[in-house]
Amino acid sequence: MSEALPRFQVLTPSSVAEAVTALYAHPDALPHAGGTDLIVRLRKGLSETGTLVDLGGIAVLQGIDPDAGGLRIGAGVTLATLERAEALAAYPAIPKAVAVVAGPTHREVATLGGNLCLDTRCVYYNQSHWWRQSNGFCLKYKGDTCHVAPQGNRCRAAFSGDIAPALMVHGAKIEIAGPEGTRHLPVTDFYHEDGAAHTDLRPGEIVVAVHLPPPGPQSDYAKIRVRGAIDYPLAGIAVACTASSEGKRFTLAVTGTNSMPVLVKSPGVLGAADDSDAYFGALEKLVQKTVSPQRTGTLAPHYRRLSVSALAARLARRLA
Amino acid sequence: MKRIVSLEINGRVVEEVVADNMLLVDLLRDRLGLTGAKKGCDGGECGACTVLVDGRPRLSCITLAASCEGTRVETIEGQAKGGHLSALQRAFHENLGAQCGFCTPGMILAAESLLRDNPTPDEDQIRVALGGNLCRCTGYVKIIESVLVAAAEVRA
Ligand SMILES: Cc1cc2nc3c(=O)[nH]c(=O)nc-3n(C[C@H](O)[C@H](O)[C@H](O)COP(=O)(O)OP(=O)(O)OC[C@H]3O[C@@H](n4cnc5c(N)ncnc54)[C@H](O)[C@@H]3O)c2cc1C
Ligand code: SF4
Ligand code: FES
Ligand code: FES
């Protein structure tokens, strides 16, 4: 019987402190939550480790609870639970993004924390070992050249999580625990524009929870993908709209086009007397300028840029 | 590392010595001879390995066997009771929901969990519930018809 997975041990801490200690003590260890990204990577030889630290037995990673007028969502909450959570209805883009992550069977075990820490993706990377070997591997892992941008010295693999942009437009923060204690970061600051090191997690750190401020804006999420039923976003957009006496203010965040989810610079206020066609036309141009899709997916970068901007304008118009 | 894992499979309690890196699909197929769960892909993409864990659909090809300690696992082999096919098995058989049959165990288990949750699904709800299960033969139409027929029979 051949083994599908490399040899590793699984540690099963029952508290965050134990998990942090275990991760810190084994520098090659990786956290295991739902495993829908991690086990696939291990099967394809995209990560190597002698130790998995399973987070499934840690109670404080569970639960969706009221928190200072907003919500605290444990990193270990499954997407199937989030999809049905009534408390999230006040943040419409979030359950909408959750419901289009992978397929329903993945969502039964896939977690919020795993989704935020999902590896970046690229057509030259998410392949079998022999495929990558015959291509000389690549800069991100085991090779020395990036096949997407051979002149460059960094990996451009695309951040492909659906939920992060929806959290960003609602102003969410990520709670992180590590050897030096706990820290909180706006979701936006949790990510870096580097496909080979795209999160801010330091050795021994894990994501413990996401904190949402009190609900307010109306919001929505949409993505483009090759197969409608089950696929990563080739580009995705979350839009939130807040109404005030001055007019409508929009917040937009994009996924799938860069190595991190990107917040779009504020397009300014849409006042009652303003020409809305001109406003949404400018908003569309602004999104086009913000994103930088690369040849990391099966759709041409230019197509992804144009379609995600068009989607942005469509969602914003609907929310206005 | 290895550990002794105790779980219920199709109503029978099983205790097995399992390596930490063993996948549920390999425990079922290679160790226990339950070859109904299929391996159709490199991991996580096709749904052919779907089984039920505590009544919910699970991709056994990306599930660590040791993580199923204390759970109730159901495979296609446990669906027929007392020599009678389950409603879904019969409906797939009679309505040409299966052609080569490779995707069928996964399809039936994903549909089984849907019908336990919602005995009156409409076509869209069936499409969503089976969204992660790929079939390269039927074109899906006969599969959806089979689930509708089985649902009507379960209700009757
Ligand atoms: C066919 C297929 C389609 C998919 N489609 C989509 C899609 O459309 N959109 C999408 O967003 N995702 C998609 N995914 C990816 C994945 O299923 C989801 O992102 C899922 O939410 C990951 O969660 P998980 O709990 O399974 O993560 P895991 O696989 O357990 O972990 C993912 C990564 O995060 C790390 N990690 C997990 N939890 C923590 C934590 N608390 N703190 C620090 N690090 C942690 C792990 O070490 C690992 O590196 C798809 C996967 C497959 C197989
Ligand atoms: S962007 Fe370049 S370095 Fe990164 S995974 Fe793709 S080919 Fe490799
Ligand atoms: S074998 Fe394809 S999803 Fe499990
Ligand atoms: S019947 Fe052949 S794959 Fe579905």
Coordinates of C-alpha atoms and ligand atoms in Angstrom, one line a residue:
Chain A
M1 CA 0.0 0.0 0.0
S2 CA 1.6 3.3 -1.1
E3 CA 1.2 6.2 1.2
A4 CA -0.5 9.3 -0.3
L5 CA 1.0 11.6 2.3
P6 CA 4.5 12.1 3.5
R7 CA 5.3 10.9 7.0
F8 CA 4.3 13.3 9.8
Q9 CA 3.1 13.3 13.3
V10 CA -0.1 15.0 14.4
L11 CA -0.2 16.9 17.7
T12 CA -3.6 17.7 19.2
P13 CA -3.3 20.7 21.6
S14 CA -6.4 21.6 23.6
S15 CA -5.5 25.3 24.2
V16 CA -4.1 28.1 22.1
A17 CA -1.1 28.3 24.4
E18 CA -0.3 24.6 23.8
A19 CA -0.7 25.1 20.1
V20 CA 1.6 28.0 20.0
T21 CA 4.2 26.1 22.1
A22 CA 4.0 23.1 19.8
L23 CA 4.4 25.3 16.7
Y24 CA 7.3 27.2 18.1
A25 CA 9.0 24.0 19.3
H26 CA 8.8 22.4 15.8
P27 CA 9.9 25.1 13.3
D28 CA 8.6 23.1 10.3
A29 CA 5.2 22.4 11.9
L30 CA 2.0 23.6 10.2
P31 CA -1.4 24.2 11.7
H32 CA -4.1 21.9 10.4
A33 CA -7.7 23.1 10.6
G34 CA -10.2 21.7 8.0
G35 CA -7.3 20.5 5.8
T36 CA -9.0 21.3 2.5
D37 CA -6.0 23.4 1.4
L38 CA -3.3 21.9 3.5
I39 CA -3.8 18.2 2.8
V40 CA -4.1 18.8 -0.9
R41 CA -0.7 20.7 -0.7
L42 CA 0.9 17.9 1.2
R43 CA -0.4 15.3 -1.3
K44 CA 1.1 17.3 -4.2
G45 CA 4.4 17.9 -2.4
L46 CA 3.8 21.6 -2.2
S47 CA 4.7 21.7 1.5
E48 CA 6.9 19.5 3.6
T49 CA 6.6 19.0 7.4
G50 CA 7.2 16.4 10.0
T51 CA 4.5 17.8 12.3
L52 CA 0.9 18.9 11.9
V53 CA -0.7 20.8 14.8
D54 CA -4.4 20.0 14.7
L55 CA -6.4 23.0 15.9
G56 CA -9.7 21.1 16.0
G57 CA -9.7 20.5 19.8
I58 CA -9.3 24.1 20.9
A59 CA -12.5 25.4 22.3
V60 CA -11.8 29.2 22.0
L61 CA -11.4 28.8 18.3
Q62 CA -15.1 28.0 18.1
G63 CA -18.2 30.2 18.4
I64 CA -19.8 33.3 16.9
D65 CA -20.4 35.7 19.8
P66 CA -21.5 39.3 20.4
D67 CA -18.4 41.5 20.9
A68 CA -18.6 45.3 21.7
G69 CA -21.7 45.8 19.5
G70 CA -20.1 43.6 16.7
L71 CA -19.1 40.0 16.5
R72 CA -16.2 37.7 17.4
I73 CA -15.9 34.7 15.1
G74 CA -13.6 31.9 16.2
A75 CA -11.0 31.0 13.6
G76 CA -12.1 27.3 13.8
V77 CA -15.8 28.0 12.9
T78 CA -16.6 26.0 9.7
L79 CA -17.8 27.7 6.6
A80 CA -21.0 25.6 6.7
T81 CA -21.8 27.2 10.1
L82 CA -20.9 30.7 8.9
E83 CA -23.1 30.3 5.8
R84 CA -26.2 29.7 8.0
A85 CA -25.3 32.0 10.9
E86 CA -28.1 34.5 11.4
A87 CA -25.8 37.0 13.2
L88 CA -23.9 37.4 9.9
A89 CA -27.0 38.6 7.9
A90 CA -26.2 42.1 9.1
Y91 CA -22.9 41.8 7.1
P92 CA -24.3 40.6 3.8
A93 CA -21.0 40.3 1.8
I94 CA -19.6 37.8 4.3
P95 CA -22.1 35.0 4.1
K96 CA -22.3 35.6 0.3
A97 CA -18.5 35.1 0.0
V98 CA -18.6 32.1 2.3
A99 CA -21.3 30.4 0.3
V100 CA -19.1 30.5 -2.9
V101 CA -16.0 29.1 -1.3
A102 CA -15.2 25.7 -2.9
G103 CA -18.1 23.1 -2.8
P104 CA -20.6 22.3 -0.1
T105 CA -18.6 19.2 1.1
H106 CA -15.4 21.3 1.5
R107 CA -17.4 23.9 3.5
E108 CA -18.5 21.2 6.0
V109 CA -14.9 21.1 7.4
A110 CA -13.2 24.2 5.9
T111 CA -12.6 26.9 8.5
L112 CA -12.5 30.7 8.6
G113 CA -8.9 30.7 9.8
G114 CA -7.8 28.3 7.1
N115 CA -9.5 30.4 4.5
L116 CA -7.7 33.6 5.7
C117 CA -4.3 31.7 5.7
L118 CA -4.9 29.8 2.4
D119 CA -1.8 29.5 0.3
T120 CA -1.5 31.7 -2.8
R121 CA -2.1 30.0 -6.2
C122 CA -0.5 29.9 -9.6
V123 CA -0.8 27.6 -12.7
Y124 CA 2.9 26.9 -12.5
Y125 CA 2.7 25.9 -8.8
N126 CA -0.6 24.1 -8.1
Q127 CA 0.5 21.1 -10.1
S128 CA 1.7 17.6 -9.4
H129 CA 5.3 17.0 -8.4
W130 CA 6.4 15.5 -11.7
W131 CA 4.7 18.4 -13.6
R132 CA 6.6 21.0 -11.6
Q133 CA 9.9 19.0 -11.8
S134 CA 9.7 18.7 -15.6
N135 CA 9.3 22.5 -15.6
G136 CA 12.3 23.1 -13.3
F137 CA 10.1 24.0 -10.4
C138 CA 9.8 27.7 -9.7
L139 CA 10.9 30.5 -7.5
K140 CA 8.2 30.0 -4.9
Y141 CA 9.3 26.5 -4.1
K142 CA 12.4 24.5 -4.9
G143 CA 13.3 26.5 -8.1
D144 CA 15.0 29.7 -9.0
T145 CA 12.9 31.3 -11.8
C146 CA 9.4 32.6 -11.8
H147 CA 7.7 31.4 -14.9
V148 CA 5.1 34.2 -14.7
A149 CA 7.6 37.1 -14.4
P150 CA 11.1 35.6 -15.2
Q151 CA 12.8 39.0 -14.8
G152 CA 11.4 39.6 -11.3
N153 CA 12.7 38.4 -8.0
R154 CA 9.4 37.7 -6.2
C155 CA 6.6 35.3 -6.5
R156 CA 3.4 36.8 -8.0
A157 CA 1.1 33.8 -7.1
A158 CA -2.5 35.1 -6.5
F159 CA -4.2 35.3 -3.2
S160 CA -7.4 33.3 -3.8
G161 CA -9.5 33.5 -0.7
D162 CA -13.0 34.7 -1.0
I163 CA -13.7 35.8 2.5
A164 CA -10.9 38.3 3.3
P165 CA -12.2 41.1 1.0
A166 CA -15.7 40.7 2.5
L167 CA -14.2 41.1 6.0
M168 CA -12.1 44.1 4.8
V169 CA -15.1 46.2 3.6
H170 CA -16.7 45.7 7.0
G171 CA -13.5 46.8 8.8
A172 CA -12.7 43.5 10.5
K173 CA -9.7 42.8 12.6
I174 CA -7.7 39.6 13.0
E175 CA -6.7 38.4 16.5
I176 CA -3.4 36.5 16.4
A177 CA -1.8 34.6 19.3
G178 CA 1.9 33.8 19.5
P179 CA 4.9 33.3 21.7
E180 CA 4.8 37.0 22.6
G181 CA 1.1 37.2 23.4
T182 CA -1.9 38.4 21.5
R183 CA -2.1 41.1 18.8
H184 CA -4.8 42.5 16.6
L185 CA -4.4 43.6 13.0
P186 CA -6.9 45.1 10.5
V187 CA -7.4 42.4 7.9
T188 CA -5.8 44.7 5.3
D189 CA -2.5 44.8 7.3
F190 CA -2.5 41.0 7.8
Y191 CA -1.4 40.5 4.1
H192 CA 1.7 41.4 2.1
E193 CA 2.3 41.6 -1.7
D194 CA 4.5 38.5 -1.9
G195 CA 3.2 35.2 -3.2
A196 CA 5.7 33.2 -1.2
A197 CA 5.1 35.0 2.1
H198 CA 1.7 36.7 2.0
T199 CA 0.6 36.7 5.6
D200 CA 2.0 38.5 8.6
L201 CA 2.2 35.4 10.7
R202 CA 5.5 35.0 12.6
P203 CA 6.9 31.7 13.9
G204 CA 4.6 30.1 16.4
E205 CA 1.6 32.3 15.6
I206 CA -1.9 31.3 14.8
V207 CA -5.1 33.2 13.9
V208 CA -7.5 32.9 16.9
A209 CA -10.5 35.0 15.8
V210 CA -11.9 37.7 13.6
H211 CA -13.6 40.7 15.2
L212 CA -16.3 42.6 13.3
P213 CA -17.3 46.2 14.3
P214 CA -21.0 46.9 14.7
P215 CA -22.9 46.3 11.5
G216 CA -23.7 49.4 9.3
P217 CA -23.1 49.3 5.6
Q218 CA -25.0 47.3 3.1
S219 CA -22.6 45.0 1.2
D220 CA -22.3 42.4 -1.5
Y221 CA -19.7 40.0 -3.0
A222 CA -19.2 38.5 -6.4
K223 CA -16.5 36.5 -8.2
I224 CA -15.5 35.2 -11.6
R225 CA -14.4 31.6 -11.9
V226 CA -14.2 29.0 -14.7
R227 CA -16.7 26.5 -13.2
G228 CA -19.7 28.0 -11.6
A229 CA -20.2 25.2 -9.0
I230 CA -16.8 24.9 -7.5
D231 CA -13.7 27.0 -8.2
Y232 CA -11.3 29.5 -6.8
P233 CA -11.9 33.2 -7.6
L234 CA -9.9 34.3 -10.7
A235 CA -11.0 37.7 -9.4
G236 CA -13.5 38.6 -6.7
I237 CA -14.9 41.8 -5.4
A238 CA -16.6 42.9 -2.2
V239 CA -18.4 46.3 -2.0
A240 CA -19.9 48.0 1.0
C241 CA -22.1 51.2 0.8
T242 CA -22.8 53.6 3.7
A243 CA -25.4 56.2 3.3
S244 CA -25.1 59.6 5.1
S245 CA -26.5 63.1 4.7
E246 CA -23.6 63.9 2.2
G247 CA -24.5 60.9 0.0
K248 CA -23.2 57.3 -0.5
R249 CA -19.7 56.2 0.4
F250 CA -18.3 53.0 -1.1
T251 CA -15.6 50.7 0.2
L252 CA -14.2 48.1 -2.2
A253 CA -11.8 45.2 -1.8
V254 CA -10.5 42.8 -4.5
T255 CA -9.2 39.2 -4.3
G256 CA -7.6 36.9 -6.9
T257 CA -5.7 39.6 -8.8
N258 CA -2.7 40.3 -6.5
S259 CA -0.7 38.2 -4.0
M260 CA -2.8 39.9 -1.3
P261 CA -6.4 41.1 -1.1
V262 CA -6.4 44.8 -2.0
L263 CA -8.4 47.6 -0.6
V264 CA -9.4 50.1 -3.3
K265 CA -8.6 53.8 -2.6
S266 CA -11.9 55.5 -1.7
P267 CA -13.8 56.7 -4.8
G268 CA -15.2 59.7 -2.9
V269 CA -18.9 60.4 -2.1
L270 CA -21.7 60.0 -4.5
G271 CA -24.0 62.9 -3.7
A272 CA -27.7 63.1 -4.6
A273 CA -27.1 65.8 -7.3
D274 CA -24.0 64.0 -8.8
D275 CA -24.0 62.3 -12.2
S276 CA -24.1 58.7 -11.2
D277 CA -23.0 57.3 -14.6
A278 CA -19.9 59.4 -14.4
Y279 CA -19.3 58.4 -10.8
F280 CA -19.6 54.6 -11.5
G281 CA -17.5 55.0 -14.7
A282 CA -14.8 56.6 -12.6
L283 CA -15.2 53.8 -9.9
E284 CA -14.7 51.2 -12.6
K285 CA -11.5 52.9 -13.8
L286 CA -10.2 53.1 -10.3
V287 CA -10.6 49.4 -9.8
Q288 CA -8.8 48.7 -13.1
K289 CA -5.9 50.9 -11.9
T290 CA -5.7 49.2 -8.5
V291 CA -5.4 45.6 -9.5
S292 CA -2.5 43.9 -11.1
P293 CA -3.5 40.4 -12.3
Q294 CA -0.6 38.3 -13.6
R295 CA -0.4 35.2 -15.8
T296 CA -1.1 33.0 -12.8
G297 CA -4.4 31.6 -13.8
T298 CA -6.3 30.2 -16.7
L299 CA -7.9 33.5 -17.7
A300 CA -5.9 36.3 -19.3
P301 CA -4.8 39.1 -16.9
H302 CA -6.5 41.8 -18.9
Y303 CA -9.8 39.9 -18.9
R304 CA -9.7 39.5 -15.2
R305 CA -8.9 43.2 -14.7
L306 CA -11.8 44.3 -16.9
S307 CA -14.3 41.9 -15.6
V308 CA -13.6 42.5 -11.9
S309 CA -13.9 46.3 -12.5
A310 CA -17.2 45.8 -14.3
L311 CA -18.4 43.6 -11.4
A312 CA -17.4 46.3 -9.0
A313 CA -19.4 48.9 -10.7
R314 CA -22.4 46.6 -11.1
L315 CA -22.4 45.7 -7.3
A316 CA -22.0 49.4 -6.4
R317 CA -24.9 50.5 -8.6
R318 CA -27.1 47.9 -7.0
L319 CA -26.2 49.0 -3.5
A320 CA -26.5 52.7 -4.2
Chain B
M1 CA 3.4 8.0 14.8
K2 CA 0.6 5.5 15.1
R3 CA -2.5 5.4 17.3
I4 CA -5.5 3.1 17.9
V5 CA -8.5 4.7 16.4
S6 CA -12.0 3.6 17.3
L7 CA -14.9 4.5 15.0
E8 CA -18.2 3.2 13.9
I9 CA -18.3 2.2 10.2
N10 CA -21.7 1.3 8.7
G11 CA -23.0 0.5 12.2
R12 CA -20.1 -1.7 13.2
V13 CA -17.5 -0.6 15.7
V14 CA -14.0 -0.8 14.3
E15 CA -10.7 -0.4 16.1
E16 CA -7.6 0.0 13.9
V17 CA -4.0 1.0 14.4
V18 CA -3.6 4.0 12.1
A19 CA -0.6 6.1 11.2
D20 CA -1.0 9.8 11.7
N21 CA -0.6 10.4 8.0
M22 CA -3.2 7.8 6.9
L23 CA -6.1 9.2 4.9
L24 CA -9.7 8.0 5.6
V25 CA -10.1 6.8 2.0
D26 CA -7.0 4.5 2.4
L27 CA -8.3 3.2 5.7
L28 CA -11.6 2.4 4.1
R29 CA -10.3 1.0 0.8
D30 CA -7.0 -0.7 1.6
R31 CA -7.4 -1.8 5.2
L32 CA -11.1 -2.5 5.5
G33 CA -11.8 -3.5 1.9
L34 CA -14.6 -0.9 1.5
T35 CA -13.8 0.0 -2.1
G36 CA -17.0 1.9 -2.8
A37 CA -15.4 5.2 -2.0
K38 CA -13.4 6.0 -5.1
K39 CA -10.3 8.0 -5.7
G40 CA -10.9 10.2 -8.7
C41 CA -8.3 13.0 -8.3
D42 CA -5.2 14.3 -6.7
G43 CA -7.1 15.4 -3.7
G44 CA -10.3 17.5 -3.1
E45 CA -11.5 18.2 -6.6
C46 CA -14.0 15.6 -7.7
G47 CA -16.2 14.3 -4.8
A48 CA -15.8 10.6 -5.8
C49 CA -14.5 9.8 -2.4
T50 CA -17.5 11.3 -0.5
V51 CA -18.6 9.4 2.6
L52 CA -20.7 10.5 5.5
V53 CA -19.1 11.4 8.8
D54 CA -21.7 11.9 11.6
G55 CA -24.3 12.3 8.9
R56 CA -22.5 15.0 7.0
P57 CA -20.7 14.6 3.6
R58 CA -16.9 14.4 3.8
L59 CA -14.1 14.1 1.2
S60 CA -12.3 11.0 2.6
C61 CA -9.3 11.7 0.3
I62 CA -8.3 14.8 2.3
T63 CA -9.5 13.6 5.7
L64 CA -7.0 12.2 8.1
A65 CA -8.2 8.8 9.4
A66 CA -7.1 9.5 13.0
S67 CA -9.3 12.7 13.0
C68 CA -12.4 10.4 12.8
E69 CA -11.9 9.0 16.2
G70 CA -15.3 8.4 17.8
T71 CA -17.3 9.3 14.7
R72 CA -19.9 7.5 12.8
V73 CA -18.8 6.8 9.2
E74 CA -21.2 5.7 6.5
T75 CA -20.1 4.4 3.1
I76 CA -22.0 3.2 0.1
E77 CA -21.6 -0.4 1.3
G78 CA -23.8 0.4 4.3
Q79 CA -26.7 2.0 2.3
A80 CA -28.6 -1.2 1.4
K81 CA -30.5 -2.6 4.4
G82 CA -31.6 -6.2 4.7
G83 CA -30.9 -6.9 1.1
H84 CA -32.9 -3.9 -0.1
L85 CA -31.3 -1.0 -2.0
S86 CA -31.8 2.4 -0.4
A87 CA -34.3 4.7 -2.1
L88 CA -31.4 6.6 -3.7
Q89 CA -29.6 3.5 -4.9
R90 CA -32.8 2.2 -6.5
A91 CA -33.6 5.5 -8.1
F92 CA -30.1 5.9 -9.6
H93 CA -30.4 2.3 -10.9
E94 CA -33.9 2.7 -12.4
N95 CA -33.5 6.2 -13.8
L96 CA -30.0 5.8 -15.4
G97 CA -28.4 8.0 -12.8
A98 CA -25.3 5.8 -13.0
Q99 CA -23.4 5.1 -16.2
C100 CA -19.8 4.0 -15.6
G101 CA -20.7 4.2 -11.9
F102 CA -17.4 5.8 -10.7
C103 CA -19.0 9.0 -9.3
T104 CA -22.1 7.2 -8.1
P105 CA -21.2 6.2 -4.5
G106 CA -20.1 9.9 -3.9
M107 CA -23.2 11.2 -5.6
I108 CA -25.5 9.0 -3.6
L109 CA -23.9 9.8 -0.2
A110 CA -23.9 13.6 -0.9
A111 CA -27.6 13.2 -2.0
E112 CA -28.4 11.1 1.1
S113 CA -27.2 13.8 3.4
L114 CA -29.3 16.4 1.5
L115 CA -32.4 14.3 1.8
R116 CA -32.0 13.7 5.5
D117 CA -31.7 17.5 5.9
N118 CA -34.4 18.4 3.4
P119 CA -36.8 15.7 2.2
T120 CA -38.3 18.1 -0.4
P121 CA -35.4 19.6 -2.3
D122 CA -36.1 21.4 -5.6
E123 CA -33.8 21.0 -8.5
D124 CA -31.6 24.0 -7.6
Q125 CA -31.1 22.7 -4.1
I126 CA -30.0 19.4 -5.5
R127 CA -27.6 21.2 -7.9
V128 CA -26.1 23.1 -5.0
A129 CA -25.8 20.0 -2.7
L130 CA -24.1 17.9 -5.5
G131 CA -22.0 20.9 -6.7
G132 CA -18.7 19.3 -5.6
N133 CA -19.4 15.9 -7.2
L134 CA -18.2 15.6 -10.8
C135 CA -19.6 13.1 -13.3
R136 CA -18.0 12.7 -16.7
C137 CA -20.7 10.4 -18.1
T138 CA -24.3 11.4 -17.4
G139 CA -24.4 15.1 -18.0
Y140 CA -26.0 15.3 -14.6
V141 CA -29.6 15.5 -15.9
K142 CA -30.3 11.8 -15.0
I143 CA -28.6 12.2 -11.6
I144 CA -30.8 15.1 -10.7
E145 CA -33.9 13.2 -11.9
S146 CA -32.8 10.2 -9.8
V147 CA -32.6 12.3 -6.6
L148 CA -36.0 13.8 -7.3
V149 CA -37.5 10.3 -7.7
A150 CA -35.8 9.1 -4.5
A151 CA -37.1 12.1 -2.6
A152 CA -40.6 11.5 -3.7
E153 CA -40.3 7.9 -2.7
V154 CA -38.9 8.7 0.7
R155 CA -41.8 11.1 1.3
A156 CA -44.5 8.6 0.2
Ligands
LIG1 C1 -11.5 22.0 -5.2 C2 -11.3 23.1 -4.2 C3 -11.8 24.3 -4.5 C4 -11.6 25.4 -3.6 N1 -12.2 26.6 -3.9 C5 -12.0 27.7 -3.1 C6 -12.7 28.9 -3.3 O1 -13.4 29.0 -4.3 N2 -12.4 30.0 -2.5 C7 -11.6 29.9 -1.4 O2 -11.4 30.8 -0.7 N3 -11.0 28.7 -1.1 C8 -11.2 27.6 -1.9 N4 -10.6 26.4 -1.6 C9 -9.6 26.3 -0.5 C10 -10.1 25.9 0.8 O3 -11.0 24.9 0.8 C11 -10.7 27.1 1.6 O4 -9.9 28.2 1.5 C12 -10.9 26.7 3.1 O5 -11.6 27.7 3.8 C13 -9.5 26.5 3.8 O6 -9.8 26.2 5.2 P1 -9.3 24.9 6.0 O7 -9.8 25.0 7.4 O8 -9.7 23.7 5.2 O9 -7.8 25.2 5.9 P2 -6.5 24.2 6.1 O10 -6.3 23.4 4.8 O11 -6.6 23.4 7.3 O12 -5.4 25.3 6.2 C14 -5.0 26.2 5.2 C15 -3.7 26.9 5.6 O13 -4.0 27.8 6.7 C16 -3.2 27.4 7.8 N5 -4.1 27.6 9.0 C17 -5.3 27.0 9.2 N6 -5.9 27.5 10.3 C18 -5.0 28.4 10.8 C19 -5.0 29.3 11.9 N7 -6.1 29.3 12.8 N8 -4.0 30.1 12.2 C20 -2.9 30.1 11.3 N9 -2.8 29.3 10.2 C21 -3.9 28.5 10.0 C22 -2.7 26.0 7.5 O14 -1.5 25.7 8.1 C23 -2.6 26.0 6.0 O15 -1.4 26.5 5.6 C24 -10.8 25.3 -2.5 C25 -10.2 24.0 -2.2 C26 -10.4 22.9 -3.1 C27 -9.8 21.6 -2.8
SF4_2 S1 4.2 33.4 -9.6 FE1 6.2 32.6 -10.3 S2 7.3 32.0 -8.5 FE2 5.1 32.3 -7.9 S3 4.2 30.3 -8.1 FE3 3.9 31.2 -10.1 S4 5.7 30.7 -11.3 FE4 6.2 30.2 -9.2
FES3 S1 -10.9 11.6 -4.7 FE1 -11.4 13.5 -5.8 S2 -12.3 14.7 -4.1 FE2 -11.6 12.9 -3.1
FES4 S1 -21.4 7.8 -14.1 FE1 -19.4 7.8 -14.9 S2 -18.6 9.5 -13.8 FE2 -20.6 9.6 -13.3

